[in-house]
Amino acid sequence: MNIGFIGTGLMGLPMANKLLEADLSVMVYNRTAEKVQPLAEKGAKIAASPQEVLNYCDCIFLMLTDANAIREMLFSESTRSQLSGRIIISMSTIAPSESQAIASEVTHLGGEYMEAPVLGSIPEAKTGQLIVMVGSTEAQFQKWLMLLKNFSPEPKLIGPVGAAMTLKLALNQLIANLTTGFALSLGLIQKQGVNIEVFMEILRESALYAPTFDKKLQRMIDRNFANPNFPTKHLLKDTNLILKEAQALGLNVSSLAGVKEILEIAMTENLGEEDYSALFNVVNRMK
């Protein structure tokens, strides 16, 4: 079987590499050509266009920025006719309704579609320890399970298309709110001169603790947000998706709306490409 992987950015690169480590035949495509060179050196075939990937491959993974990017890749004049007989597995984070609409169009064109968003970051992608949440039929899940195990020890079938994306957005909502809440608490501790390690010791022993606090602690203390595992601009994109979905369901989104405002300020301060812990700079201004 020939496997395609479109989108070799921060997450796509190590994920495609896991397929190569499994001695699979892999063809990769990325709009920025230099981003595929590390994979070429490890044996990946390099495609000049999405159409070439669809021509050559039976199963195509997508790790793209948003639904618009997915549509551009799949439904251009040159690629629409190539979808028949192919399985598309979208691992990008998009809205449930967007995933369902893309699934419908792929099916109409004679292909198959699954969603498989992931929870985790670059370190987990490199080691194959991501949490993979699948939206598909039971038959599709069983057919492609072993392939998905290259990314996760135990991929989970959540339900039909849309269900896995809903779960992913719910989890990313926690990322946004937990990080913002921790940034505020840490800023309060710093400005009042309370010992940070004492604060962390008590926090770690309590039911309030989340491991992400320790992962972001030193970045916030040092205000060092370079080499991101997940950029601020992507968290803002996901926050907007969550707000839209939650508002449509009649949920009160006041808390997340405040986080969105902080993320938007971070963008105006050129922190979009930095690690999302950079929102600490917005919450806690330097004197």
PDB file of C-alpha atoms in Angstrom:
ATOM      1  CA  MET A   1       0.000   0.000   0.000  1.00  0.00           C
ATOM      2  CA  ASN A   2       1.173   3.508  -0.794  1.00  0.00           C
ATOM      3  CA  ILE A   3       0.553   6.092   1.931  1.00  0.00           C
ATOM      4  CA  GLY A   4       0.288   9.826   1.313  1.00  0.00           C
ATOM      5  CA  PHE A   5       0.860  12.573   3.855  1.00  0.00           C
ATOM      6  CA  ILE A   6      -0.084  16.163   3.030  1.00  0.00           C
ATOM      7  CA  GLY A   7       1.032  18.869   5.457  1.00  0.00           C
ATOM      8  CA  THR A   8       4.464  18.400   7.029  1.00  0.00           C
ATOM      9  CA  GLY A   9       4.532  21.292   9.478  1.00  0.00           C
ATOM     10  CA  LEU A  10       5.318  21.148  13.199  1.00  0.00           C
ATOM     11  CA  MET A  11       3.153  18.070  13.782  1.00  0.00           C
ATOM     12  CA  GLY A  12       2.996  16.599  10.297  1.00  0.00           C
ATOM     13  CA  LEU A  13       6.752  16.178   9.980  1.00  0.00           C
ATOM     14  CA  PRO A  14       7.265  13.836  12.964  1.00  0.00           C
ATOM     15  CA  MET A  15       4.017  12.005  12.196  1.00  0.00           C
ATOM     16  CA  ALA A  16       5.050  11.296   8.609  1.00  0.00           C
ATOM     17  CA  ASN A  17       8.405  10.189   9.957  1.00  0.00           C
ATOM     18  CA  LYS A  18       6.673   7.565  12.135  1.00  0.00           C
ATOM     19  CA  LEU A  19       5.225   6.023   8.969  1.00  0.00           C
ATOM     20  CA  LEU A  20       8.696   5.891   7.430  1.00  0.00           C
ATOM     21  CA  GLU A  21      10.075   4.268  10.578  1.00  0.00           C
ATOM     22  CA  ALA A  22       7.476   1.532  10.063  1.00  0.00           C
ATOM     23  CA  ASP A  23       9.005   0.842   6.599  1.00  0.00           C
ATOM     24  CA  LEU A  24       5.868   1.992   4.797  1.00  0.00           C
ATOM     25  CA  SER A  25       5.888   3.456   1.307  1.00  0.00           C
ATOM     26  CA  VAL A  26       5.194   7.141   1.935  1.00  0.00           C
ATOM     27  CA  MET A  27       4.749  10.081  -0.422  1.00  0.00           C
ATOM     28  CA  VAL A  28       4.655  13.554   1.123  1.00  0.00           C
ATOM     29  CA  TYR A  29       3.600  16.988  -0.052  1.00  0.00           C
ATOM     30  CA  ASN A  30       3.914  20.401   1.546  1.00  0.00           C
ATOM     31  CA  ARG A  31       3.424  23.818  -0.016  1.00  0.00           C
ATOM     32  CA  THR A  32       6.756  24.923   1.458  1.00  0.00           C
ATOM     33  CA  ALA A  33       9.082  22.497  -0.288  1.00  0.00           C
ATOM     34  CA  GLU A  34      11.986  22.711   2.166  1.00  0.00           C
ATOM     35  CA  LYS A  35       9.791  21.278   4.924  1.00  0.00           C
ATOM     36  CA  VAL A  36       9.756  17.865   3.234  1.00  0.00           C
ATOM     37  CA  GLN A  37      13.528  17.559   2.807  1.00  0.00           C
ATOM     38  CA  PRO A  38      14.150  15.825   6.174  1.00  0.00           C
ATOM     39  CA  LEU A  39      11.614  13.189   5.085  1.00  0.00           C
ATOM     40  CA  ALA A  40      13.185  12.822   1.652  1.00  0.00           C
ATOM     41  CA  GLU A  41      16.489  12.038   3.355  1.00  0.00           C
ATOM     42  CA  LYS A  42      14.731   9.204   5.197  1.00  0.00           C
ATOM     43  CA  GLY A  43      13.238   7.660   2.088  1.00  0.00           C
ATOM     44  CA  ALA A  44       9.960   9.470   1.487  1.00  0.00           C
ATOM     45  CA  LYS A  45       8.872  10.135  -2.061  1.00  0.00           C
ATOM     46  CA  ILE A  46       8.330  13.843  -2.675  1.00  0.00           C
ATOM     47  CA  ALA A  47       5.250  14.965  -4.589  1.00  0.00           C
ATOM     48  CA  ALA A  48       5.181  18.135  -6.636  1.00  0.00           C
ATOM     49  CA  SER A  49       1.429  18.584  -6.111  1.00  0.00           C
ATOM     50  CA  PRO A  50      -1.554  17.201  -4.159  1.00  0.00           C
ATOM     51  CA  GLN A  51      -2.735  15.630  -7.411  1.00  0.00           C
ATOM     52  CA  GLU A  52       0.432  13.530  -7.557  1.00  0.00           C
ATOM     53  CA  VAL A  53      -0.227  12.252  -4.031  1.00  0.00           C
ATOM     54  CA  LEU A  54      -3.785  11.266  -4.933  1.00  0.00           C
ATOM     55  CA  ASN A  55      -2.627   9.591  -8.149  1.00  0.00           C
ATOM     56  CA  TYR A  56      -0.022   7.493  -6.368  1.00  0.00           C
ATOM     57  CA  CYS A  57      -1.511   6.743  -2.944  1.00  0.00           C
ATOM     58  CA  ASP A  58      -4.369   4.604  -1.653  1.00  0.00           C
ATOM     59  CA  CYS A  59      -4.593   6.255   1.784  1.00  0.00           C
ATOM     60  CA  ILE A  60      -3.902   9.949   2.330  1.00  0.00           C
ATOM     61  CA  PHE A  61      -3.368  11.606   5.709  1.00  0.00           C
ATOM     62  CA  LEU A  62      -4.009  15.333   6.044  1.00  0.00           C
ATOM     63  CA  MET A  63      -2.406  17.537   8.702  1.00  0.00           C
ATOM     64  CA  LEU A  64      -3.349  21.003   7.505  1.00  0.00           C
ATOM     65  CA  THR A  65      -4.120  24.336   9.148  1.00  0.00           C
ATOM     66  CA  ASP A  66      -7.880  24.504   8.697  1.00  0.00           C
ATOM     67  CA  ALA A  67     -10.898  23.378   6.679  1.00  0.00           C
ATOM     68  CA  ASN A  68     -10.203  25.875   3.888  1.00  0.00           C
ATOM     69  CA  ALA A  69      -6.752  24.388   3.367  1.00  0.00           C
ATOM     70  CA  ILE A  70      -8.275  20.902   3.259  1.00  0.00           C
ATOM     71  CA  ARG A  71     -10.829  21.967   0.658  1.00  0.00           C
ATOM     72  CA  GLU A  72      -8.140  23.574  -1.481  1.00  0.00           C
ATOM     73  CA  MET A  73      -6.133  20.356  -1.437  1.00  0.00           C
ATOM     74  CA  LEU A  74      -9.003  17.956  -2.102  1.00  0.00           C
ATOM     75  CA  PHE A  75     -11.509  19.800  -4.223  1.00  0.00           C
ATOM     76  CA  SER A  76      -9.523  21.740  -6.803  1.00  0.00           C
ATOM     77  CA  GLU A  77     -10.186  21.046 -10.478  1.00  0.00           C
ATOM     78  CA  SER A  78      -7.081  18.855 -10.625  1.00  0.00           C
ATOM     79  CA  THR A  79      -7.777  16.751  -7.521  1.00  0.00           C
ATOM     80  CA  ARG A  80     -11.551  16.221  -7.370  1.00  0.00           C
ATOM     81  CA  SER A  81     -11.454  13.496  -9.998  1.00  0.00           C
ATOM     82  CA  GLN A  82      -8.663  11.678  -8.152  1.00  0.00           C
ATOM     83  CA  LEU A  83     -10.619  11.014  -4.937  1.00  0.00           C
ATOM     84  CA  SER A  84     -12.524   7.964  -6.199  1.00  0.00           C
ATOM     85  CA  GLY A  85     -11.293   4.815  -4.501  1.00  0.00           C
ATOM     86  CA  ARG A  86      -9.117   6.721  -2.006  1.00  0.00           C
ATOM     87  CA  ILE A  87      -9.439   6.975   1.787  1.00  0.00           C
ATOM     88  CA  ILE A  88      -8.833  10.429   3.255  1.00  0.00           C
ATOM     89  CA  ILE A  89      -7.896  10.543   6.947  1.00  0.00           C
ATOM     90  CA  SER A  90      -8.017  14.120   8.250  1.00  0.00           C
ATOM     91  CA  MET A  91      -5.977  14.656  11.413  1.00  0.00           C
ATOM     92  CA  SER A  92      -6.329  18.443  11.408  1.00  0.00           C
ATOM     93  CA  THR A  93      -8.472  20.220  14.006  1.00  0.00           C
ATOM     94  CA  ILE A  94     -11.563  21.632  12.307  1.00  0.00           C
ATOM     95  CA  ALA A  95     -15.196  22.152  13.294  1.00  0.00           C
ATOM     96  CA  PRO A  96     -17.448  19.062  13.433  1.00  0.00           C
ATOM     97  CA  SER A  97     -19.770  20.576  10.833  1.00  0.00           C
ATOM     98  CA  GLU A  98     -16.793  21.285   8.545  1.00  0.00           C
ATOM     99  CA  SER A  99     -15.585  17.708   8.875  1.00  0.00           C
ATOM    100  CA  GLN A 100     -19.042  16.351   8.089  1.00  0.00           C
ATOM    101  CA  ALA A 101     -19.345  18.573   5.003  1.00  0.00           C
ATOM    102  CA  ILE A 102     -15.941  17.463   3.713  1.00  0.00           C
ATOM    103  CA  ALA A 103     -16.863  13.825   4.370  1.00  0.00           C
ATOM    104  CA  SER A 104     -20.060  14.234   2.378  1.00  0.00           C
ATOM    105  CA  GLU A 105     -18.245  15.714  -0.614  1.00  0.00           C
ATOM    106  CA  VAL A 106     -15.469  13.090  -0.564  1.00  0.00           C
ATOM    107  CA  THR A 107     -18.090  10.339  -0.470  1.00  0.00           C
ATOM    108  CA  HIS A 108     -20.024  11.985  -3.307  1.00  0.00           C
ATOM    109  CA  LEU A 109     -16.833  11.889  -5.389  1.00  0.00           C
ATOM    110  CA  GLY A 110     -16.373   8.166  -4.752  1.00  0.00           C
ATOM    111  CA  GLY A 111     -13.885   8.267  -1.905  1.00  0.00           C
ATOM    112  CA  GLU A 112     -13.974   7.510   1.807  1.00  0.00           C
ATOM    113  CA  TYR A 113     -13.312   9.853   4.697  1.00  0.00           C
ATOM    114  CA  MET A 114     -12.341   9.508   8.344  1.00  0.00           C
ATOM    115  CA  GLU A 115     -11.462  12.132  10.920  1.00  0.00           C
ATOM    116  CA  ALA A 116      -8.674  11.390  13.379  1.00  0.00           C
ATOM    117  CA  PRO A 117      -7.651  14.532  15.312  1.00  0.00           C
ATOM    118  CA  VAL A 118      -4.875  14.132  17.846  1.00  0.00           C
ATOM    119  CA  LEU A 119      -4.165  15.312  21.371  1.00  0.00           C
ATOM    120  CA  GLY A 120      -0.526  15.821  22.193  1.00  0.00           C
ATOM    121  CA  SER A 121       2.353  17.782  20.796  1.00  0.00           C
ATOM    122  CA  ILE A 122       5.684  17.368  19.025  1.00  0.00           C
ATOM    123  CA  PRO A 123       7.324  15.130  21.681  1.00  0.00           C
ATOM    124  CA  GLU A 124       4.365  12.722  21.584  1.00  0.00           C
ATOM    125  CA  ALA A 125       4.302  12.822  17.776  1.00  0.00           C
ATOM    126  CA  LYS A 126       7.976  11.857  17.659  1.00  0.00           C
ATOM    127  CA  THR A 127       7.484   8.875  19.964  1.00  0.00           C
ATOM    128  CA  GLY A 128       4.126   7.712  18.610  1.00  0.00           C
ATOM    129  CA  GLN A 129       2.374   8.482  21.899  1.00  0.00           C
ATOM    130  CA  LEU A 130      -0.345  10.822  20.654  1.00  0.00           C
ATOM    131  CA  ILE A 131      -3.970  10.319  21.639  1.00  0.00           C
ATOM    132  CA  VAL A 132      -5.792   9.665  18.365  1.00  0.00           C
ATOM    133  CA  MET A 133      -9.570  10.165  18.385  1.00  0.00           C
ATOM    134  CA  VAL A 134     -11.411   8.681  15.414  1.00  0.00           C
ATOM    135  CA  GLY A 135     -14.697   9.644  13.805  1.00  0.00           C
ATOM    136  CA  SER A 136     -15.692   6.926  11.341  1.00  0.00           C
ATOM    137  CA  THR A 137     -17.690   3.755  10.922  1.00  0.00           C
ATOM    138  CA  GLU A 138     -16.679   0.693  12.933  1.00  0.00           C
ATOM    139  CA  ALA A 139     -15.601  -1.051   9.717  1.00  0.00           C
ATOM    140  CA  GLN A 140     -13.341   1.841   8.700  1.00  0.00           C
ATOM    141  CA  PHE A 141     -11.837   2.002  12.173  1.00  0.00           C
ATOM    142  CA  GLN A 142     -10.970  -1.684  12.200  1.00  0.00           C
ATOM    143  CA  LYS A 143      -9.555  -1.574   8.669  1.00  0.00           C
ATOM    144  CA  TRP A 144      -7.165   1.302   9.362  1.00  0.00           C
ATOM    145  CA  LEU A 145      -6.443   0.695  13.052  1.00  0.00           C
ATOM    146  CA  MET A 146      -2.972  -0.791  12.582  1.00  0.00           C
ATOM    147  CA  LEU A 147      -1.940   2.159  10.439  1.00  0.00           C
ATOM    148  CA  LEU A 148      -3.210   4.625  13.053  1.00  0.00           C
ATOM    149  CA  LYS A 149      -1.184   2.772  15.697  1.00  0.00           C
ATOM    150  CA  ASN A 150       1.936   4.306  14.211  1.00  0.00           C
ATOM    151  CA  PHE A 151       0.820   7.536  15.893  1.00  0.00           C
ATOM    152  CA  SER A 152      -0.794   6.196  19.072  1.00  0.00           C
ATOM    153  CA  PRO A 153      -0.628   3.001  21.118  1.00  0.00           C
ATOM    154  CA  GLU A 154      -4.420   2.923  21.362  1.00  0.00           C
ATOM    155  CA  PRO A 155      -6.462   4.962  18.873  1.00  0.00           C
ATOM    156  CA  LYS A 156     -10.031   5.427  20.101  1.00  0.00           C
ATOM    157  CA  LEU A 157     -13.212   5.251  18.039  1.00  0.00           C
ATOM    158  CA  ILE A 158     -15.394   8.070  19.363  1.00  0.00           C
ATOM    159  CA  GLY A 159     -18.360   7.795  17.004  1.00  0.00           C
ATOM    160  CA  PRO A 160     -19.356   8.886  13.504  1.00  0.00           C
ATOM    161  CA  VAL A 161     -17.684  11.742  11.639  1.00  0.00           C
ATOM    162  CA  GLY A 162     -18.077  14.884  13.741  1.00  0.00           C
ATOM    163  CA  ALA A 163     -17.856  13.156  17.117  1.00  0.00           C
ATOM    164  CA  ALA A 164     -14.058  13.075  17.285  1.00  0.00           C
ATOM    165  CA  MET A 165     -13.791  16.722  16.216  1.00  0.00           C
ATOM    166  CA  THR A 166     -16.291  17.704  18.913  1.00  0.00           C
ATOM    167  CA  LEU A 167     -14.180  15.916  21.518  1.00  0.00           C
ATOM    168  CA  LYS A 168     -10.987  17.544  20.225  1.00  0.00           C
ATOM    169  CA  LEU A 169     -12.514  21.021  20.487  1.00  0.00           C
ATOM    170  CA  ALA A 170     -13.734  20.282  24.007  1.00  0.00           C
ATOM    171  CA  LEU A 171     -10.197  19.316  25.009  1.00  0.00           C
ATOM    172  CA  ASN A 172      -8.610  22.322  23.319  1.00  0.00           C
ATOM    173  CA  GLN A 173     -11.046  24.571  25.190  1.00  0.00           C
ATOM    174  CA  LEU A 174      -9.391  23.284  28.361  1.00  0.00           C
ATOM    175  CA  ILE A 175      -5.943  24.065  26.951  1.00  0.00           C
ATOM    176  CA  ALA A 176      -6.967  27.670  26.376  1.00  0.00           C
ATOM    177  CA  ASN A 177      -8.655  28.201  29.733  1.00  0.00           C
ATOM    178  CA  LEU A 178      -6.175  26.231  31.861  1.00  0.00           C
ATOM    179  CA  THR A 179      -3.197  28.057  30.376  1.00  0.00           C
ATOM    180  CA  THR A 180      -4.780  31.468  30.799  1.00  0.00           C
ATOM    181  CA  GLY A 181      -5.845  30.676  34.353  1.00  0.00           C
ATOM    182  CA  PHE A 182      -2.381  29.432  35.270  1.00  0.00           C
ATOM    183  CA  ALA A 183      -0.771  32.521  33.718  1.00  0.00           C
ATOM    184  CA  LEU A 184      -2.955  34.740  35.895  1.00  0.00           C
ATOM    185  CA  SER A 185      -2.213  32.787  39.094  1.00  0.00           C
ATOM    186  CA  LEU A 186       1.524  32.715  38.375  1.00  0.00           C
ATOM    187  CA  GLY A 187       1.517  36.445  37.677  1.00  0.00           C
ATOM    188  CA  LEU A 188      -0.234  37.109  40.978  1.00  0.00           C
ATOM    189  CA  ILE A 189       2.346  35.000  42.839  1.00  0.00           C
ATOM    190  CA  GLN A 190       5.244  36.796  41.158  1.00  0.00           C
ATOM    191  CA  LYS A 191       3.947  40.318  41.705  1.00  0.00           C
ATOM    192  CA  GLN A 192       3.175  39.690  45.379  1.00  0.00           C
ATOM    193  CA  GLY A 193       6.586  38.104  46.010  1.00  0.00           C
ATOM    194  CA  VAL A 194       5.314  34.666  47.053  1.00  0.00           C
ATOM    195  CA  ASN A 195       7.827  31.854  46.510  1.00  0.00           C
ATOM    196  CA  ILE A 196       6.996  30.191  43.185  1.00  0.00           C
ATOM    197  CA  GLU A 197       8.228  26.753  44.211  1.00  0.00           C
ATOM    198  CA  VAL A 198       6.071  26.813  47.356  1.00  0.00           C
ATOM    199  CA  PHE A 199       3.112  27.743  45.160  1.00  0.00           C
ATOM    200  CA  MET A 200       3.879  24.850  42.808  1.00  0.00           C
ATOM    201  CA  GLU A 201       4.408  22.339  45.636  1.00  0.00           C
ATOM    202  CA  ILE A 202       0.977  23.083  47.059  1.00  0.00           C
ATOM    203  CA  LEU A 203      -0.621  23.155  43.616  1.00  0.00           C
ATOM    204  CA  ARG A 204       0.877  19.759  42.678  1.00  0.00           C
ATOM    205  CA  GLU A 205      -0.575  18.184  45.834  1.00  0.00           C
ATOM    206  CA  SER A 206      -4.056  19.524  45.152  1.00  0.00           C
ATOM    207  CA  ALA A 207      -6.968  18.513  42.956  1.00  0.00           C
ATOM    208  CA  LEU A 208      -6.385  21.746  41.017  1.00  0.00           C
ATOM    209  CA  TYR A 209      -3.177  20.518  39.411  1.00  0.00           C
ATOM    210  CA  ALA A 210      -2.807  19.768  35.700  1.00  0.00           C
ATOM    211  CA  PRO A 211       0.511  18.555  34.188  1.00  0.00           C
ATOM    212  CA  THR A 212       0.391  21.343  31.605  1.00  0.00           C
ATOM    213  CA  PHE A 213       1.190  23.794  34.410  1.00  0.00           C
ATOM    214  CA  ASP A 214       4.657  22.326  34.889  1.00  0.00           C
ATOM    215  CA  LYS A 215       5.167  22.056  31.132  1.00  0.00           C
ATOM    216  CA  LYS A 216       4.599  25.796  30.721  1.00  0.00           C
ATOM    217  CA  LEU A 217       6.031  27.036  34.031  1.00  0.00           C
ATOM    218  CA  GLN A 218       9.633  27.644  32.979  1.00  0.00           C
ATOM    219  CA  ARG A 219       8.624  29.167  29.651  1.00  0.00           C
ATOM    220  CA  MET A 220       6.475  31.687  31.510  1.00  0.00           C
ATOM    221  CA  ILE A 221       9.098  32.457  34.154  1.00  0.00           C
ATOM    222  CA  ASP A 222      11.758  32.989  31.463  1.00  0.00           C
ATOM    223  CA  ARG A 223       9.306  34.562  29.004  1.00  0.00           C
ATOM    224  CA  ASN A 224      10.852  32.261  26.424  1.00  0.00           C
ATOM    225  CA  PHE A 225       8.251  31.226  23.884  1.00  0.00           C
ATOM    226  CA  ALA A 226      10.472  30.245  20.960  1.00  0.00           C
ATOM    227  CA  ASN A 227      10.420  26.819  19.247  1.00  0.00           C
ATOM    228  CA  PRO A 228       6.715  26.241  19.885  1.00  0.00           C
ATOM    229  CA  ASN A 229       5.041  22.862  20.213  1.00  0.00           C
ATOM    230  CA  PHE A 230       1.745  24.601  19.446  1.00  0.00           C
ATOM    231  CA  PRO A 231       1.760  28.216  18.192  1.00  0.00           C
ATOM    232  CA  THR A 232      -0.480  30.945  19.581  1.00  0.00           C
ATOM    233  CA  LYS A 233      -2.124  31.482  16.184  1.00  0.00           C
ATOM    234  CA  HIS A 234      -3.352  27.875  16.128  1.00  0.00           C
ATOM    235  CA  LEU A 235      -4.827  28.134  19.616  1.00  0.00           C
ATOM    236  CA  LEU A 236      -6.691  31.257  18.516  1.00  0.00           C
ATOM    237  CA  LYS A 237      -7.987  29.418  15.443  1.00  0.00           C
ATOM    238  CA  ASP A 238      -9.256  26.568  17.613  1.00  0.00           C
ATOM    239  CA  THR A 239     -10.727  28.979  20.158  1.00  0.00           C
ATOM    240  CA  ASN A 240     -12.774  30.619  17.414  1.00  0.00           C
ATOM    241  CA  LEU A 241     -14.034  27.197  16.306  1.00  0.00           C
ATOM    242  CA  ILE A 242     -15.011  26.301  19.865  1.00  0.00           C
ATOM    243  CA  LEU A 243     -16.821  29.611  20.385  1.00  0.00           C
ATOM    244  CA  LYS A 244     -18.821  29.191  17.186  1.00  0.00           C
ATOM    245  CA  GLU A 245     -19.862  25.628  18.004  1.00  0.00           C
ATOM    246  CA  ALA A 246     -20.703  26.386  21.653  1.00  0.00           C
ATOM    247  CA  GLN A 247     -22.693  29.511  20.831  1.00  0.00           C
ATOM    248  CA  ALA A 248     -24.722  27.591  18.252  1.00  0.00           C
ATOM    249  CA  LEU A 249     -25.622  25.131  21.026  1.00  0.00           C
ATOM    250  CA  GLY A 250     -26.749  27.909  23.370  1.00  0.00           C
ATOM    251  CA  LEU A 251     -23.853  27.578  25.811  1.00  0.00           C
ATOM    252  CA  ASN A 252     -22.525  30.529  27.818  1.00  0.00           C
ATOM    253  CA  VAL A 253     -19.068  31.262  26.430  1.00  0.00           C
ATOM    254  CA  SER A 254     -18.136  34.304  28.535  1.00  0.00           C
ATOM    255  CA  SER A 255     -15.023  32.705  30.033  1.00  0.00           C
ATOM    256  CA  LEU A 256     -13.668  31.586  26.666  1.00  0.00           C
ATOM    257  CA  ALA A 257     -14.514  34.946  25.078  1.00  0.00           C
ATOM    258  CA  GLY A 258     -12.091  36.512  27.563  1.00  0.00           C
ATOM    259  CA  VAL A 259      -9.384  34.062  26.545  1.00  0.00           C
ATOM    260  CA  LYS A 260     -10.009  34.906  22.900  1.00  0.00           C
ATOM    261  CA  GLU A 261      -9.441  38.588  23.667  1.00  0.00           C
ATOM    262  CA  ILE A 262      -6.089  37.753  25.286  1.00  0.00           C
ATOM    263  CA  LEU A 263      -5.074  35.614  22.306  1.00  0.00           C
ATOM    264  CA  GLU A 264      -6.028  38.376  19.878  1.00  0.00           C
ATOM    265  CA  ILE A 265      -3.861  40.856  21.791  1.00  0.00           C
ATOM    266  CA  ALA A 266      -1.003  38.348  21.614  1.00  0.00           C
ATOM    267  CA  MET A 267      -1.418  38.267  17.842  1.00  0.00           C
ATOM    268  CA  THR A 268      -1.186  42.058  17.585  1.00  0.00           C
ATOM    269  CA  GLU A 269       2.050  41.858  19.584  1.00  0.00           C
ATOM    270  CA  ASN A 270       3.620  39.488  17.043  1.00  0.00           C
ATOM    271  CA  LEU A 271       3.334  36.419  19.261  1.00  0.00           C
ATOM    272  CA  GLY A 272       1.351  34.365  16.745  1.00  0.00           C
ATOM    273  CA  GLU A 273       4.274  32.134  15.785  1.00  0.00           C
ATOM    274  CA  GLU A 274       5.421  31.713  19.400  1.00  0.00           C
ATOM    275  CA  ASP A 275       4.372  28.973  21.809  1.00  0.00           C
ATOM    276  CA  TYR A 276       0.875  29.612  23.136  1.00  0.00           C
ATOM    277  CA  SER A 277       2.291  30.080  26.646  1.00  0.00           C
ATOM    278  CA  ALA A 278       3.146  33.535  25.262  1.00  0.00           C
ATOM    279  CA  LEU A 279      -0.293  34.665  26.411  1.00  0.00           C
ATOM    280  CA  PHE A 280       1.504  35.029  29.758  1.00  0.00           C
ATOM    281  CA  ASN A 281       3.018  38.219  28.299  1.00  0.00           C
ATOM    282  CA  VAL A 282      -0.450  39.641  27.762  1.00  0.00           C
ATOM    283  CA  VAL A 283      -1.791  38.641  31.172  1.00  0.00           C
ATOM    284  CA  ASN A 284       1.345  39.829  32.988  1.00  0.00           C
ATOM    285  CA  ARG A 285       2.863  43.013  31.625  1.00  0.00           C
ATOM    286  CA  MET A 286       6.493  43.793  32.383  1.00  0.00           C
ATOM    287  CA  LYS A 287       6.941  46.862  34.569  1.00  0.00           C
TER     288      LYS A 287
END
